[in-house]
mmCIF file of C-alpha atoms in Angstrom:
data_model
loop_
_atom_site.group_PDB
_atom_site.id
_atom_site.type_symbol
_atom_site.label_atom_id
_atom_site.label_comp_id
_atom_site.label_asym_id
_atom_site.label_seq_id
_atom_site.Cartn_x
_atom_site.Cartn_y
_atom_site.Cartn_z
ATOM 1 C CA LYS W 26 -20.256 -4.724 -3.899
ATOM 2 C CA ALA W 27 -19.011 -4.267 -7.338
ATOM 3 C CA GLY W 28 -16.671 -1.372 -8.156
ATOM 4 C CA VAL W 29 -16.769 1.148 -10.936
ATOM 5 C CA THR W 30 -16.937 -0.309 -14.459
ATOM 6 C CA GLN W 31 -15.753 1.273 -17.649
ATOM 7 C CA THR W 32 -16.126 -0.090 -21.139
ATOM 8 C CA PRO W 33 -14.250 -0.595 -23.412
ATOM 9 C CA ARG W 34 -10.878 -0.843 -21.699
ATOM 10 C CA TYR W 35 -9.196 0.228 -24.993
ATOM 11 C CA LEU W 36 -10.047 2.077 -28.171
ATOM 12 C CA ILE W 37 -8.395 2.903 -31.298
ATOM 13 C CA LYS W 38 -10.161 5.516 -33.399
ATOM 14 C CA THR W 39 -9.174 7.636 -36.354
ATOM 15 C CA ARG W 40 -9.265 11.700 -36.511
ATOM 16 C CA GLY W 41 -12.801 12.601 -37.494
ATOM 17 C CA GLN W 42 -14.572 9.755 -36.029
ATOM 18 C CA GLN W 43 -16.742 9.835 -32.787
ATOM 19 C CA VAL W 44 -16.702 7.700 -29.896
ATOM 20 C CA THR W 45 -18.887 6.745 -26.964
ATOM 21 C CA LEU W 46 -17.393 5.364 -23.429
ATOM 22 C CA SER W 47 -19.550 3.771 -20.933
ATOM 23 C CA CYS W 48 -19.484 3.997 -17.141
ATOM 24 C CA SER W 49 -21.372 1.872 -14.506
ATOM 25 C CA PRO W 50 -21.013 3.316 -11.137
ATOM 26 C CA ILE W 51 -21.161 1.594 -7.818
ATOM 27 C CA SER W 52 -24.608 0.463 -6.775
ATOM 28 C CA GLY W 53 -26.496 3.321 -5.052
ATOM 29 C CA HIS W 54 -24.124 6.086 -6.343
ATOM 30 C CA ARG W 55 -26.048 8.940 -7.931
ATOM 31 C CA SER W 56 -22.971 11.022 -9.051
ATOM 32 C CA VAL W 57 -20.782 10.158 -11.904
ATOM 33 C CA SER W 58 -17.895 12.360 -12.949
ATOM 34 C CA TRP W 59 -15.484 12.009 -16.023
ATOM 35 C CA TYR W 60 -11.879 13.046 -16.099
ATOM 36 C CA GLN W 61 -9.222 13.082 -18.971
ATOM 37 C CA GLN W 62 -5.719 11.990 -18.038
ATOM 38 C CA THR W 63 -2.742 12.789 -20.035
ATOM 39 C CA PRO W 64 0.973 12.905 -19.294
ATOM 40 C CA GLY W 65 1.117 16.622 -20.115
ATOM 41 C CA GLN W 66 -1.963 18.104 -18.454
ATOM 42 C CA GLY W 67 -2.566 15.535 -15.675
ATOM 43 C CA LEU W 68 -6.153 14.668 -14.567
ATOM 44 C CA GLN W 69 -8.654 17.243 -15.730
ATOM 45 C CA PHE W 70 -12.314 17.308 -14.749
ATOM 46 C CA LEU W 71 -14.805 16.873 -17.935
ATOM 47 C CA PHE W 72 -18.098 17.122 -16.186
ATOM 48 C CA GLU W 73 -20.435 15.590 -13.463
ATOM 49 C CA TYR W 74 -23.738 14.069 -13.645
ATOM 50 C CA PHE W 75 -26.161 13.643 -10.735
ATOM 51 C CA SER W 76 -29.553 12.176 -11.042
ATOM 52 C CA GLU W 77 -29.537 12.527 -14.798
ATOM 53 C CA THR W 78 -28.558 16.004 -14.750
ATOM 54 C CA GLN W 79 -25.363 17.694 -15.713
ATOM 55 C CA ARG W 80 -24.224 19.431 -12.433
ATOM 56 C CA ASN W 81 -20.809 20.759 -13.263
ATOM 57 C CA LYS W 82 -18.645 21.106 -16.256
ATOM 58 C CA GLY W 83 -14.961 21.650 -16.821
ATOM 59 C CA ASN W 84 -13.223 23.638 -19.650
ATOM 60 C CA PHE W 85 -13.568 21.328 -22.634
ATOM 61 C CA PRO W 86 -14.996 22.186 -26.009
ATOM 62 C CA GLY W 87 -18.573 21.147 -26.888
ATOM 63 C CA ARG W 88 -17.225 17.920 -28.791
ATOM 64 C CA PHE W 89 -17.345 16.238 -25.415
ATOM 65 C CA SER W 90 -20.546 15.442 -24.345
ATOM 66 C CA GLY W 91 -22.206 13.019 -21.886
ATOM 67 C CA ARG W 92 -25.379 11.821 -20.315
ATOM 68 C CA GLN W 93 -26.628 9.889 -17.475
ATOM 69 C CA PHE W 94 -29.404 7.217 -17.336
ATOM 70 C CA SER W 95 -32.083 6.566 -14.875
ATOM 71 C CA ASN W 96 -30.061 3.629 -13.151
ATOM 72 C CA SER W 97 -27.029 6.062 -13.038
ATOM 73 C CA ARG W 98 -25.005 4.467 -15.746
ATOM 74 C CA SER W 99 -23.273 7.248 -17.926
ATOM 75 C CA GLU W 100 -21.869 7.740 -21.252
ATOM 76 C CA MET W 101 -19.494 10.176 -22.608
ATOM 77 C CA ASN W 102 -19.324 11.020 -26.233
ATOM 78 C CA VAL W 103 -16.475 12.752 -28.066
ATOM 79 C CA SER W 104 -17.336 13.731 -31.867
ATOM 80 C CA THR W 105 -14.913 14.849 -34.459
ATOM 81 C CA LEU W 106 -12.003 13.255 -32.804
ATOM 82 C CA GLU W 107 -8.558 15.117 -32.734
ATOM 83 C CA LEU W 108 -5.138 13.632 -32.150
ATOM 84 C CA GLY W 109 -5.024 15.454 -28.956
ATOM 85 C CA ASP W 110 -7.898 13.639 -27.499
ATOM 86 C CA SER W 111 -5.586 10.736 -26.923
ATOM 87 C CA ALA W 112 -5.953 9.925 -23.375
ATOM 88 C CA LEU W 113 -6.972 7.933 -20.462
ATOM 89 C CA TYR W 114 -10.436 8.623 -19.748
ATOM 90 C CA LEU W 115 -11.565 8.022 -16.055
ATOM 91 C CA CYS W 116 -15.049 7.735 -14.614
ATOM 92 C CA ALA W 117 -15.716 8.176 -10.919
ATOM 93 C CA SER W 118 -18.680 7.649 -8.903
ATOM 94 C CA SER W 119 -19.743 9.054 -5.692
ATOM 95 C CA SER W 120 -22.789 9.077 -3.335
ATOM 96 C CA GLN W 121 -23.054 12.577 -3.218
ATOM 97 C CA GLY W 122 -20.655 14.527 -5.689
ATOM 98 C CA THR W 123 -17.115 15.303 -6.449
ATOM 99 C CA LYS W 124 -16.070 16.775 -3.278
ATOM 100 C CA ASN W 125 -16.960 13.556 -1.506
ATOM 101 C CA ILE W 126 -15.053 10.174 -1.763
ATOM 102 C CA GLN W 127 -14.852 9.328 -5.344
ATOM 103 C CA TYR W 128 -14.330 5.881 -6.595
ATOM 104 C CA PHE W 129 -12.725 5.659 -9.912
ATOM 105 C CA GLY W 130 -12.778 2.871 -12.516
ATOM 106 C CA ALA W 131 -9.843 1.621 -14.441
ATOM 107 C CA GLY W 132 -10.263 3.795 -17.325
ATOM 108 C CA THR W 133 -10.628 3.749 -21.100
ATOM 109 C CA ARG W 134 -7.504 4.239 -23.141
ATOM 110 C CA LEU W 135 -8.294 5.971 -26.231
ATOM 111 C CA SER W 136 -5.871 6.426 -29.027
ATOM 112 C CA VAL W 137 -6.600 8.510 -31.963
ATOM 113 C CA LEU W 138 -4.607 7.905 -35.024
ATOM 114 C CA THR T 6 -7.679 29.458 -12.175
ATOM 115 C CA GLN T 7 -6.680 27.462 -9.293
ATOM 116 C CA LEU T 8 -3.511 25.305 -9.730
ATOM 117 C CA LEU T 9 -2.092 22.544 -7.709
ATOM 118 C CA GLU T 10 1.475 22.067 -8.120
ATOM 119 C CA GLN T 11 3.007 18.856 -7.045
ATOM 120 C CA SER T 12 6.944 18.141 -6.543
ATOM 121 C CA PRO T 13 9.069 16.500 -7.493
ATOM 122 C CA GLN T 14 7.302 15.204 -10.615
ATOM 123 C CA PHE T 15 9.387 12.016 -10.493
ATOM 124 C CA LEU T 16 11.234 10.292 -7.564
ATOM 125 C CA SER T 17 13.067 7.058 -7.630
ATOM 126 C CA ILE T 18 14.536 5.832 -4.549
ATOM 127 C CA GLN T 19 15.755 2.679 -2.743
ATOM 128 C CA GLU T 20 13.632 0.300 -0.641
ATOM 129 C CA GLY T 21 13.966 1.417 2.998
ATOM 130 C CA GLU T 22 14.391 5.018 2.447
ATOM 131 C CA ASN T 23 12.060 7.829 3.556
ATOM 132 C CA LEU T 24 10.631 10.446 1.097
ATOM 133 C CA THR T 25 8.165 13.536 1.172
ATOM 134 C CA VAL T 26 6.157 14.812 -1.734
ATOM 135 C CA TYR T 27 4.526 18.168 -1.804
ATOM 136 C CA CYS T 28 1.299 19.587 -2.917
ATOM 137 C CA ASN T 29 1.222 23.529 -3.163
ATOM 138 C CA SER T 30 -1.362 26.143 -4.310
ATOM 139 C CA SER T 31 -1.609 29.843 -4.414
ATOM 140 C CA SER T 32 -5.091 29.738 -3.197
ATOM 141 C CA VAL T 33 -6.759 28.394 -0.148
ATOM 142 C CA PHE T 34 -8.775 25.137 -0.438
ATOM 143 C CA SER T 35 -11.531 23.888 1.890
ATOM 144 C CA SER T 36 -10.120 20.214 1.979
ATOM 145 C CA LEU T 37 -7.490 18.229 0.215
ATOM 146 C CA GLN T 38 -7.475 14.488 -0.723
ATOM 147 C CA TRP T 39 -4.542 12.348 -1.695
ATOM 148 C CA TYR T 40 -4.893 9.525 -4.169
ATOM 149 C CA ARG T 41 -2.548 6.738 -5.404
ATOM 150 C CA GLN T 42 -2.657 5.416 -8.842
ATOM 151 C CA GLU T 43 -1.119 2.202 -9.831
ATOM 152 C CA PRO T 44 -0.514 1.384 -13.558
ATOM 153 C CA GLY T 45 -3.533 0.299 -15.265
ATOM 154 C CA GLU T 46 -5.931 1.368 -12.549
ATOM 155 C CA GLY T 47 -7.853 4.347 -11.634
ATOM 156 C CA PRO T 48 -6.744 6.533 -8.685
ATOM 157 C CA VAL T 49 -7.774 5.287 -5.259
ATOM 158 C CA LEU T 50 -8.365 7.612 -2.360
ATOM 159 C CA LEU T 51 -5.837 7.551 0.682
ATOM 160 C CA VAL T 52 -6.987 10.237 2.785
ATOM 161 C CA THR T 53 -9.010 13.589 3.155
ATOM 162 C CA VAL T 54 -7.627 16.504 5.219
ATOM 163 C CA VAL T 55 -9.788 19.283 6.201
ATOM 164 C CA THR T 56 -8.364 21.360 9.117
ATOM 165 C CA GLY T 57 -5.404 23.557 8.819
ATOM 166 C CA GLY T 58 -2.282 21.828 10.528
ATOM 167 C CA GLU T 59 -4.141 18.524 10.387
ATOM 168 C CA VAL T 60 -1.836 15.695 10.577
ATOM 169 C CA LYS T 61 -3.125 12.032 9.552
ATOM 170 C CA LYS T 62 -1.278 8.904 9.509
ATOM 171 C CA LEU T 63 -2.033 5.618 7.468
ATOM 172 C CA LYS T 64 0.588 3.004 8.367
ATOM 173 C CA ARG T 65 3.836 4.165 6.947
ATOM 174 C CA LEU T 66 2.081 7.232 5.414
ATOM 175 C CA THR T 67 1.985 10.449 7.153
ATOM 176 C CA PHE T 68 -0.113 13.356 5.555
ATOM 177 C CA GLN T 69 -0.046 16.898 6.677
ATOM 178 C CA PHE T 70 -2.225 19.893 5.803
ATOM 179 C CA GLY T 71 -0.367 23.286 5.888
ATOM 180 C CA ASP T 72 -1.595 25.750 8.373
ATOM 181 C CA ALA T 73 -2.665 28.342 5.978
ATOM 182 C CA ARG T 74 -4.647 25.471 3.959
ATOM 183 C CA LYS T 75 -2.414 26.295 0.759
ATOM 184 C CA ASP T 76 -0.255 23.260 0.793
ATOM 185 C CA SER T 77 0.067 19.642 1.767
ATOM 186 C CA SER T 78 2.673 17.099 2.300
ATOM 187 C CA LEU T 79 2.924 13.215 2.193
ATOM 188 C CA HIS T 80 5.777 11.590 3.745
ATOM 189 C CA ILE T 81 6.384 7.864 3.550
ATOM 190 C CA THR T 82 8.685 6.070 6.053
ATOM 191 C CA ALA T 83 10.787 3.036 4.928
ATOM 192 C CA ALA T 84 9.443 2.950 1.484
ATOM 193 C CA GLN T 85 8.636 -0.403 -0.017
ATOM 194 C CA PRO T 86 7.972 -1.493 -3.617
ATOM 195 C CA GLY T 87 4.343 -1.636 -2.980
ATOM 196 C CA ASP T 88 4.372 2.164 -2.610
ATOM 197 C CA THR T 89 5.330 2.608 -6.209
ATOM 198 C CA GLY T 90 2.655 4.663 -8.187
ATOM 199 C CA LEU T 91 1.484 8.028 -9.129
ATOM 200 C CA TYR T 92 0.444 10.131 -6.132
ATOM 201 C CA LEU T 93 -2.086 12.812 -6.838
ATOM 202 C CA CYS T 94 -3.420 15.434 -4.640
ATOM 203 C CA ALA T 95 -6.961 17.082 -5.200
ATOM 204 C CA GLY T 96 -8.166 20.330 -3.728
ATOM 205 C CA ASP T 97 -11.562 21.589 -3.109
ATOM 206 C CA PHE T 98 -11.448 25.284 -3.832
ATOM 207 C CA GLY T 99 -15.069 25.534 -3.052
ATOM 208 C CA ASN T 100 -16.199 25.676 -6.677
ATOM 209 C CA GLU T 101 -18.219 22.199 -6.679
ATOM 210 C CA LYS T 102 -15.349 20.367 -8.224
ATOM 211 C CA LEU T 103 -11.967 18.891 -7.421
ATOM 212 C CA THR T 104 -8.877 20.073 -8.905
ATOM 213 C CA PHE T 105 -6.115 17.631 -9.329
ATOM 214 C CA GLY T 106 -2.461 18.185 -9.111
ATOM 215 C CA THR T 107 0.099 17.481 -11.637
ATOM 216 C CA GLY T 108 1.226 14.160 -9.831
ATOM 217 C CA THR T 109 4.489 12.784 -8.337
ATOM 218 C CA ARG T 110 5.376 9.487 -10.014
ATOM 219 C CA LEU T 111 7.230 7.247 -7.295
ATOM 220 C CA THR T 112 9.467 4.371 -8.051
ATOM 221 C CA ILE T 113 10.698 2.264 -5.212
ATOM 222 C CA ILE T 114 13.645 0.183 -6.316
ATOM 223 C CA PRO T 115 13.987 -3.312 -4.507
#
């Protein structure tokens, strides 16, 4: 069974640009969650999608958005990038939700210059 | 806001030594998960503890959930280089999402 796949693995953008990250969950998993990981703040919850609906949201500005498609694949978008958005963005899939076992992808490393 | 504090933040020990890392909160959590993250990878679940006072063992790793369900510890016996990584605890405070701790970065020196 294939694991969680995140693309791309690395991204370099400049301030003010926007970026879209992609996550393909484990087959059959309907919940996809996104996290931001930085050395200073650790791993912080962005949002969770379940069956194409955002079910839960963390404390991030509206520049961070996401969506989920009917095949459970999910995308995360960050608009008007800021230097502080440089981080490792992790996606996790689960059969039921964030409190069940989550399977993480390897992440997308975003650098904002 | 529920916070999970992990200590120590960094730990570097020799192969064969024992160690304990801690995860503490001021709030009660319904359950707690421990993950290990290796460089270039996402976190991988090690264990979930649910009942206060619960102890779970995974080979050389022993996980304990505090009686009051506000703290947890991870003890590693006879550490090996393969144990190197970032250890994260994640608590369920009953608000439909997991809150992750700040992490303990463990390095085992051969």
